[in-house]
Tab-separated table of N, CA and C in Angstrom:
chain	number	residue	atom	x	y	z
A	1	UNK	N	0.838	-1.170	0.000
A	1	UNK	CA	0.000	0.000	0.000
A	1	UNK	C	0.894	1.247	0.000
A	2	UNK	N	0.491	2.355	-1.007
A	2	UNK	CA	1.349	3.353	-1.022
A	2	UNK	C	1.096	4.548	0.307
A	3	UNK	N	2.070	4.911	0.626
A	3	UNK	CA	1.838	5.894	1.651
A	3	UNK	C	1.034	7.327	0.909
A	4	UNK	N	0.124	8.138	2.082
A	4	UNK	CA	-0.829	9.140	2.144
A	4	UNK	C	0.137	10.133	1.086
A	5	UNK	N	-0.228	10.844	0.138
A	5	UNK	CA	0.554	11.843	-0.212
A	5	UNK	C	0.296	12.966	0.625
A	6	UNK	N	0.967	13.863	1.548
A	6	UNK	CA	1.528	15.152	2.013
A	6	UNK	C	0.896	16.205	1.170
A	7	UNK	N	-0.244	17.252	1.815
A	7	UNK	CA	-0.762	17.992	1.563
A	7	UNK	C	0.126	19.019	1.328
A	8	UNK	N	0.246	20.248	0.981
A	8	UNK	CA	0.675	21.450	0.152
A	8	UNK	C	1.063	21.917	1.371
A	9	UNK	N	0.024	22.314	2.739
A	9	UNK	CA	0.044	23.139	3.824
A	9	UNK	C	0.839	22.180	4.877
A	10	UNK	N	1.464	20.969	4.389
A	10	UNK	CA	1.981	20.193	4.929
A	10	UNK	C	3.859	20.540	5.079
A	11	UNK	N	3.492	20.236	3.906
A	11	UNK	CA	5.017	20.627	3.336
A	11	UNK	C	5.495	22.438	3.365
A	12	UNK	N	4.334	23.643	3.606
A	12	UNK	CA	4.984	24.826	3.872
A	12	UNK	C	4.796	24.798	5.192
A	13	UNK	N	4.061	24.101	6.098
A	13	UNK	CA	4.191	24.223	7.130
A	13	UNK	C	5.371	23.999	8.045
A	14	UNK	N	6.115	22.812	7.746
A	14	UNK	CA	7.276	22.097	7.889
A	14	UNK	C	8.517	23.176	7.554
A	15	UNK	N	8.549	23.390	6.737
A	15	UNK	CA	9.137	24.772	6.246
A	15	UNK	C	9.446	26.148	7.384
A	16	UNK	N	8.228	26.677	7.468
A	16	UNK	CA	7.729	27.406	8.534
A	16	UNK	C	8.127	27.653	9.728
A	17	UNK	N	6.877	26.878	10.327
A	17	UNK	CA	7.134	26.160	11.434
A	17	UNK	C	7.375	25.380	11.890
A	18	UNK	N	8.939	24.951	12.506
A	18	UNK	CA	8.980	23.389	12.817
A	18	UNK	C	8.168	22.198	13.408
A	19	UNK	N	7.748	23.056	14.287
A	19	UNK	CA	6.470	22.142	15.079
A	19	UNK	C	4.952	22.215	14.735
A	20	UNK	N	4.248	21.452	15.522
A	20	UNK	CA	2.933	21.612	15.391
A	20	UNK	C	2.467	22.596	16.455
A	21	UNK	N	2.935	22.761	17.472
A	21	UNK	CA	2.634	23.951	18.111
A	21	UNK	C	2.991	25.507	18.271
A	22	UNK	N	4.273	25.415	17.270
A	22	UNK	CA	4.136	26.939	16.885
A	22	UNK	C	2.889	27.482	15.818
A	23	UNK	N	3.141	26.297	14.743
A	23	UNK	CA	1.850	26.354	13.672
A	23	UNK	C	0.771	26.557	14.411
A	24	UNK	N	0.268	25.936	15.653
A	24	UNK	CA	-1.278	25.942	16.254
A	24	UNK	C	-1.506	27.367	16.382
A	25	UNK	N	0.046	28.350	17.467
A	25	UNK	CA	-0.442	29.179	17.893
A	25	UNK	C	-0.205	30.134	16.699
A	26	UNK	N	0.558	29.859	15.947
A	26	UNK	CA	-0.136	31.247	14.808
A	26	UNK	C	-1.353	30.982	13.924
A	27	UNK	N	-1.678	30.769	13.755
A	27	UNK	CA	-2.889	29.836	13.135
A	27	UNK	C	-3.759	30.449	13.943
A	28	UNK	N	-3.976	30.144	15.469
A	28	UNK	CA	-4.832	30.170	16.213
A	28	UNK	C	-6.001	29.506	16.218
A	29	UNK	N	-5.336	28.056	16.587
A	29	UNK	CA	-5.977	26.671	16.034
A	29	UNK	C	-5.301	25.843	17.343
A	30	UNK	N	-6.090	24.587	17.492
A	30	UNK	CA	-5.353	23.542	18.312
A	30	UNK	C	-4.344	22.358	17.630
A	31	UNK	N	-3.708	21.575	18.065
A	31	UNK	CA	-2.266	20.701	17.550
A	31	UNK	C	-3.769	20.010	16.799
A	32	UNK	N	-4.360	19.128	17.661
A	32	UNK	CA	-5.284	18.584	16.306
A	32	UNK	C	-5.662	19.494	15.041
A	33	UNK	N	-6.191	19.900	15.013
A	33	UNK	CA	-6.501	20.754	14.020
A	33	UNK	C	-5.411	20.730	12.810
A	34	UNK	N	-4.331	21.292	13.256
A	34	UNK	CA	-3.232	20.942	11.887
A	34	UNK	C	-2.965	19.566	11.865
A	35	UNK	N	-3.277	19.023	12.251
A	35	UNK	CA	-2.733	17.373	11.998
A	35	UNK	C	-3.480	17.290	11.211
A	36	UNK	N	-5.090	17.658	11.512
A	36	UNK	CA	-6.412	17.417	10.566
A	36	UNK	C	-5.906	18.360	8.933
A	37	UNK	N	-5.416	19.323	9.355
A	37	UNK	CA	-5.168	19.973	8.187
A	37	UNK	C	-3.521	19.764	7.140
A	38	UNK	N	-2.268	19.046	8.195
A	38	UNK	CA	-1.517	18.391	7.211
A	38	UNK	C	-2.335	16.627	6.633
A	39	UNK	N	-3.253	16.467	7.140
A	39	UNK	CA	-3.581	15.104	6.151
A	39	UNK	C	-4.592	15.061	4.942
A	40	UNK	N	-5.853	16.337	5.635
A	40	UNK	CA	-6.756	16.510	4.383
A	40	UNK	C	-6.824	17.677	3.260
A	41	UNK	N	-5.690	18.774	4.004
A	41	UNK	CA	-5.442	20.188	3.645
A	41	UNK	C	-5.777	20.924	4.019
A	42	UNK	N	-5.856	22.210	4.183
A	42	UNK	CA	-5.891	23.143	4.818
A	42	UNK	C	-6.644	24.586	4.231
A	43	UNK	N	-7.567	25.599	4.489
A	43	UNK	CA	-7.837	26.265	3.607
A	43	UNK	C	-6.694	27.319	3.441
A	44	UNK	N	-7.096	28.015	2.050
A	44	UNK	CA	-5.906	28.463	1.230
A	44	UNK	C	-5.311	30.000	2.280
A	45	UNK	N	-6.168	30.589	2.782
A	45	UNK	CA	-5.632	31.539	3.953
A	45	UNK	C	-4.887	31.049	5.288
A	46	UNK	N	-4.650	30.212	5.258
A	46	UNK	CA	-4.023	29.445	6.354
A	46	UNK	C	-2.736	29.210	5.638
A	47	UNK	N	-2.851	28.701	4.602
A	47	UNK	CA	-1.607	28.637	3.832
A	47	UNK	C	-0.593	29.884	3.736
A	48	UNK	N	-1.204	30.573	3.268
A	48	UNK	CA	-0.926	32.659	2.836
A	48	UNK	C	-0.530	32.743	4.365
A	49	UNK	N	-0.930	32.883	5.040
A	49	UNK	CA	-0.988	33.421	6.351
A	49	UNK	C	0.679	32.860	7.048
A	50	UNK	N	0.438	31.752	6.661
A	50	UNK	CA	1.872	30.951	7.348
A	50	UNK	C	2.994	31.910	5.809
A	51	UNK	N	2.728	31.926	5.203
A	51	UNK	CA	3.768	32.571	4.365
A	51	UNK	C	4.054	34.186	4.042
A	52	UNK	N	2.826	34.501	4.664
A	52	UNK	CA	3.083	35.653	4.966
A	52	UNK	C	4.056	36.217	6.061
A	53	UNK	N	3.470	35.508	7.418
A	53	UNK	CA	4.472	35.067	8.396
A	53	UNK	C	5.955	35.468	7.677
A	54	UNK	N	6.393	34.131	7.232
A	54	UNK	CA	7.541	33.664	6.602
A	54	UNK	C	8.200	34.603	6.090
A	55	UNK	N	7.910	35.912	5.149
A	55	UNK	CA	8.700	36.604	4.932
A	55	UNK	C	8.457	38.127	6.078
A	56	UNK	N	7.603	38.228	6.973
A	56	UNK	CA	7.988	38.949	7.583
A	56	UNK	C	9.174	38.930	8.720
A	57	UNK	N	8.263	37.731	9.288
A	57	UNK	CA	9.558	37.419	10.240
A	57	UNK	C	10.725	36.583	10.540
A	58	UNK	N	11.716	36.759	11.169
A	58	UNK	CA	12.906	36.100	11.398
A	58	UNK	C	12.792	34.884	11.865
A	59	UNK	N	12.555	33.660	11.498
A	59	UNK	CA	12.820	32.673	12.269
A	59	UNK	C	14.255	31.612	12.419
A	60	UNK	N	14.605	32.296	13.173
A	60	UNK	CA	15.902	30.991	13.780
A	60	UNK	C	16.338	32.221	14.936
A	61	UNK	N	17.622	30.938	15.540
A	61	UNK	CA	17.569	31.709	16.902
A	61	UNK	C	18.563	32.528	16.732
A	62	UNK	N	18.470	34.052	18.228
A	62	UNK	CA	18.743	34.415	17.954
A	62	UNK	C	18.479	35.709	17.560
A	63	UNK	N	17.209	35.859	16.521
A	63	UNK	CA	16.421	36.940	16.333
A	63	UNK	C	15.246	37.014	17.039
A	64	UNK	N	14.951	36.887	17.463
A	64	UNK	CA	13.356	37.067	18.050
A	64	UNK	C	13.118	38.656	18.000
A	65	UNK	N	11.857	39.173	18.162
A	65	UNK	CA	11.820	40.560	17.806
A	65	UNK	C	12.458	41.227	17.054
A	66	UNK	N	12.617	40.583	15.731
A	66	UNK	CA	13.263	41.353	14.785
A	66	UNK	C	12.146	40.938	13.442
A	67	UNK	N	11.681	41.881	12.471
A	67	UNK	CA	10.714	41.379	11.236
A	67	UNK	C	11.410	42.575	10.009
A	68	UNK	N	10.747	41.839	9.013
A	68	UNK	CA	10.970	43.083	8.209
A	68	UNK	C	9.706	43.629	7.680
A	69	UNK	N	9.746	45.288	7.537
A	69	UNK	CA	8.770	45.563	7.438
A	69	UNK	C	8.898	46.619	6.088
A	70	UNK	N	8.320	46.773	5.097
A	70	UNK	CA	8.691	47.892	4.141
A	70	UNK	C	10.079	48.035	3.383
A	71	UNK	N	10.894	46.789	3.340
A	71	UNK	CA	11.890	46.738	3.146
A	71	UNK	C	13.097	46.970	3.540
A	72	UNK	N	12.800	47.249	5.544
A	72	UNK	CA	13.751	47.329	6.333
A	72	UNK	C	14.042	46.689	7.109
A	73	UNK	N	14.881	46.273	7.705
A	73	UNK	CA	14.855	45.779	9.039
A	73	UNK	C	14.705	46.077	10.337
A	74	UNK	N	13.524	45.590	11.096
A	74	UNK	CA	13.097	46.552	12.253
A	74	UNK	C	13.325	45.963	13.744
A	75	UNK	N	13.495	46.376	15.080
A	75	UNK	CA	13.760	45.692	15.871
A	75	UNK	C	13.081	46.850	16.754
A	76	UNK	N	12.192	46.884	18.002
A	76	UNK	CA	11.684	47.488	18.551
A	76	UNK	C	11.701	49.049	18.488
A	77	UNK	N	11.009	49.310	17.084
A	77	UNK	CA	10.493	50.265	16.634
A	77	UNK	C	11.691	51.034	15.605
A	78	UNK	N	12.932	50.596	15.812
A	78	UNK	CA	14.174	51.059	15.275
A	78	UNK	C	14.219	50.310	13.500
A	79	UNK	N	14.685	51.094	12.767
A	79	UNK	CA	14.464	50.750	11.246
A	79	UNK	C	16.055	50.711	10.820
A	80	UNK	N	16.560	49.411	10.605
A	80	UNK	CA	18.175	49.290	9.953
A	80	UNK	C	17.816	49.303	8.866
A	81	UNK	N	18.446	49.814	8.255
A	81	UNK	CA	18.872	49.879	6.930
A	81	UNK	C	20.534	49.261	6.574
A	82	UNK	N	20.633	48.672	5.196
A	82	UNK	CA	21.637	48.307	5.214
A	82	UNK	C	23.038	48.555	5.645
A	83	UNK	N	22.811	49.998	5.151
A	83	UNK	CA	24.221	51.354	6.037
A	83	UNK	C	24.251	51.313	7.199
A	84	UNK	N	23.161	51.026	7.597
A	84	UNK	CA	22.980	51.473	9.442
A	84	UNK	C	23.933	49.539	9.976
A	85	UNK	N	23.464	48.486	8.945
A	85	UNK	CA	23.977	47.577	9.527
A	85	UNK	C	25.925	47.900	9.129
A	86	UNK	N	26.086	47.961	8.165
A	86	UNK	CA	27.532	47.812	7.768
A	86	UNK	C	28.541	49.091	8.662
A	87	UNK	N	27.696	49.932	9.102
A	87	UNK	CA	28.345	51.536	9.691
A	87	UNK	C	28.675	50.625	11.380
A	88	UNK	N	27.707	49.824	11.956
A	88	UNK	CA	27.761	49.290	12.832
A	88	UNK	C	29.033	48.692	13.156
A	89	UNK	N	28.284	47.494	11.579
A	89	UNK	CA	30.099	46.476	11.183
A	89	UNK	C	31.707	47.249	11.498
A	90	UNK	N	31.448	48.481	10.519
A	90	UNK	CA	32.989	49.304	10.625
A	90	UNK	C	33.433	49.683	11.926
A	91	UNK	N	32.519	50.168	12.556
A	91	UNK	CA	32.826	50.479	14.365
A	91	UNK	C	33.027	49.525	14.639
A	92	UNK	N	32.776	47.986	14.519
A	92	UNK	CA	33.287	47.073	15.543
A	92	UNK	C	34.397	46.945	15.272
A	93	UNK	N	34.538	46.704	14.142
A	93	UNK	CA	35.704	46.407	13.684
A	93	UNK	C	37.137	47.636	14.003
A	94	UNK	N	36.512	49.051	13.990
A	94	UNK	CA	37.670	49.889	14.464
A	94	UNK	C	38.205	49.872	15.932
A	95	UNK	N	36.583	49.734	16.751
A	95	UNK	CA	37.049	48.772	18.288
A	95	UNK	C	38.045	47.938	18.637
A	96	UNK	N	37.629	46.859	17.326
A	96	UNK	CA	38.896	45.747	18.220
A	96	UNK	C	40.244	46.351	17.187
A	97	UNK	N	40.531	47.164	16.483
A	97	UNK	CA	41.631	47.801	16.567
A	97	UNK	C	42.309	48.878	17.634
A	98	UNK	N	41.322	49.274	18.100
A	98	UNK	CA	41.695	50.535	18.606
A	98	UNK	C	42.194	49.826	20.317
A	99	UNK	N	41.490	48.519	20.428
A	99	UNK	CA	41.665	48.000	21.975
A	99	UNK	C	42.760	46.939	21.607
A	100	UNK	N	42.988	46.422	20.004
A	100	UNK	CA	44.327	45.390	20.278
A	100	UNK	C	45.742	46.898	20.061
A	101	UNK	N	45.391	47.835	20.037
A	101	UNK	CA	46.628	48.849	19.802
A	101	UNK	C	47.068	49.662	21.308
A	102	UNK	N	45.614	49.498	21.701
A	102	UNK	CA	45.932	49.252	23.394
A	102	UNK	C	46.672	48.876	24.275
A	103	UNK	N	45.759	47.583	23.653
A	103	UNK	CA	47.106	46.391	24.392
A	103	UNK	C	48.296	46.023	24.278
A	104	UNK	N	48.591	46.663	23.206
A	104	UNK	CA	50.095	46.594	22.637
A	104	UNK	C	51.087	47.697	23.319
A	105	UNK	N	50.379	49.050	23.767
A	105	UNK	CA	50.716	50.163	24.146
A	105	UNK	C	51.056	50.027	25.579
A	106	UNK	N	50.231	49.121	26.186
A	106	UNK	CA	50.420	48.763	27.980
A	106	UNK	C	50.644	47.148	28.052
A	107	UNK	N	51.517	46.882	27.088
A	107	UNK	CA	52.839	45.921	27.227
A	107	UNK	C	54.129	46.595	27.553
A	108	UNK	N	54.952	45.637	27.879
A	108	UNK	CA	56.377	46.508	28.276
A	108	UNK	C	56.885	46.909	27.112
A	109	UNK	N	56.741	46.752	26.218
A	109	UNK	CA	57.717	47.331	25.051
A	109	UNK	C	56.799	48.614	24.785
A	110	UNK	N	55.501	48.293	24.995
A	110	UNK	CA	54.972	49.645	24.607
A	110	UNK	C	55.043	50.398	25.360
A	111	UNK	N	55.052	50.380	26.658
A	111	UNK	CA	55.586	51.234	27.428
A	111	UNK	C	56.938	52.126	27.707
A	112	UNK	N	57.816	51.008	26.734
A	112	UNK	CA	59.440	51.084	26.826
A	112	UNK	C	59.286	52.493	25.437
A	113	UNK	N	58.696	52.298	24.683
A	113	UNK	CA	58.264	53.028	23.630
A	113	UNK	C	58.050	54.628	24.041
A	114	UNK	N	56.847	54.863	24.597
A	114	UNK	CA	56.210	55.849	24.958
A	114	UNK	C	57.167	56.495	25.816
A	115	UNK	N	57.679	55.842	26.804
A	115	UNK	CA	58.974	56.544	27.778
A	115	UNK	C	60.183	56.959	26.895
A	116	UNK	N	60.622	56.363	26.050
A	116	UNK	CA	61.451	56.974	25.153
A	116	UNK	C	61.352	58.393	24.346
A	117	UNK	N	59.863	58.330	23.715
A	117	UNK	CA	59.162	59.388	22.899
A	117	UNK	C	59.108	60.582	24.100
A	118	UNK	N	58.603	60.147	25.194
A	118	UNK	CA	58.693	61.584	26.313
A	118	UNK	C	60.112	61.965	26.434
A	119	UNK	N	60.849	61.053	26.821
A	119	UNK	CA	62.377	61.622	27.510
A	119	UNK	C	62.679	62.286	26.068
A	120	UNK	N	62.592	62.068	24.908
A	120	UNK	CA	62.904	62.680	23.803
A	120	UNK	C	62.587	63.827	23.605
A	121	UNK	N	61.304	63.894	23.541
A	121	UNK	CA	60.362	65.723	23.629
A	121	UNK	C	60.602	66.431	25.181
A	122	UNK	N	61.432	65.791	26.365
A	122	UNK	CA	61.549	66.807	26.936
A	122	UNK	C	63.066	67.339	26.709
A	123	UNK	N	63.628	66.175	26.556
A	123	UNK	CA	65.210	66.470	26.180
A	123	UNK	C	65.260	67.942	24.858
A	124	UNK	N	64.373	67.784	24.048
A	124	UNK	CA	64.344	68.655	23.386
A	124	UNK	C	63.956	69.938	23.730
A	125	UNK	N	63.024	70.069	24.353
A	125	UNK	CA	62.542	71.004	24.887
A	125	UNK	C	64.012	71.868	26.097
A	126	UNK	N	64.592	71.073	26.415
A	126	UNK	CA	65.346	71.371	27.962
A	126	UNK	C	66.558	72.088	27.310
A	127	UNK	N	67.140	71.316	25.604
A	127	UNK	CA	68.073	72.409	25.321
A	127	UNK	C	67.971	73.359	24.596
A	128	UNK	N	66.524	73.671	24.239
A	128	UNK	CA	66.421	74.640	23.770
A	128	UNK	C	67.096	76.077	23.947
């Protein structure tokens, strides 16, 4: 006997939502209910609805409260835009320069450094 073929809302559901109980609660339906609806199908707004979902919001972990909305990316009421993400990127990235040049500076050599550069500018200064 051949196995049941897998309804449409079966297979985007799976997609979707991993479980049957995230599906229930967006849906706003019980776990039976989609079981009833991955075996006999599902009506076609239930379908839309889960895929609408799908491109608004973020699912995996990690993001939670984050969707896109209008072609931005939004996170409690705040709108990234791509610049706003990459301007972010460049500051981190000048951070961990600016703190490994740090650390290089309050090592002994960097210190051996900086004491040199002073005794130099005062030495200069003194025979003026």
């Amino acid at each position: 006997m051949a196995a049941a073929k897998k309804t449409s809302f079966y297979h985007t559901r799976n997609k979707i939502a991993p479980n049957k109980q995230q599906a229930a609660e967006l849906l706003g339906v019980d776990i039976p209910e989609i079981e009833r609806m991955d075996k006999e199908g599902a009506p076609v707004m239930a379908e839309r609805l889960l895929l609408l979902w799908d491109k608004k919001y973020i699912n995996a972990p990690g993001w939670d409260g984050w969707v896109f909305s209008r072609g931005a990316l939004m996170h409690k009421n705040k709108r990234w835009r791509p610049e706003n993400l990459l301007n972010v990127r460049r500051e981190a990235e000048r951070i961990g320069q600016l703190e490994a040049e740090l650390h290089k500076l309050y090592s002994i050599s960097g210190l051996v450094k900086i004491t040199k550069k002073l005794i130099f500018r005062n030495r200069r200064k003194y025979y003026r």
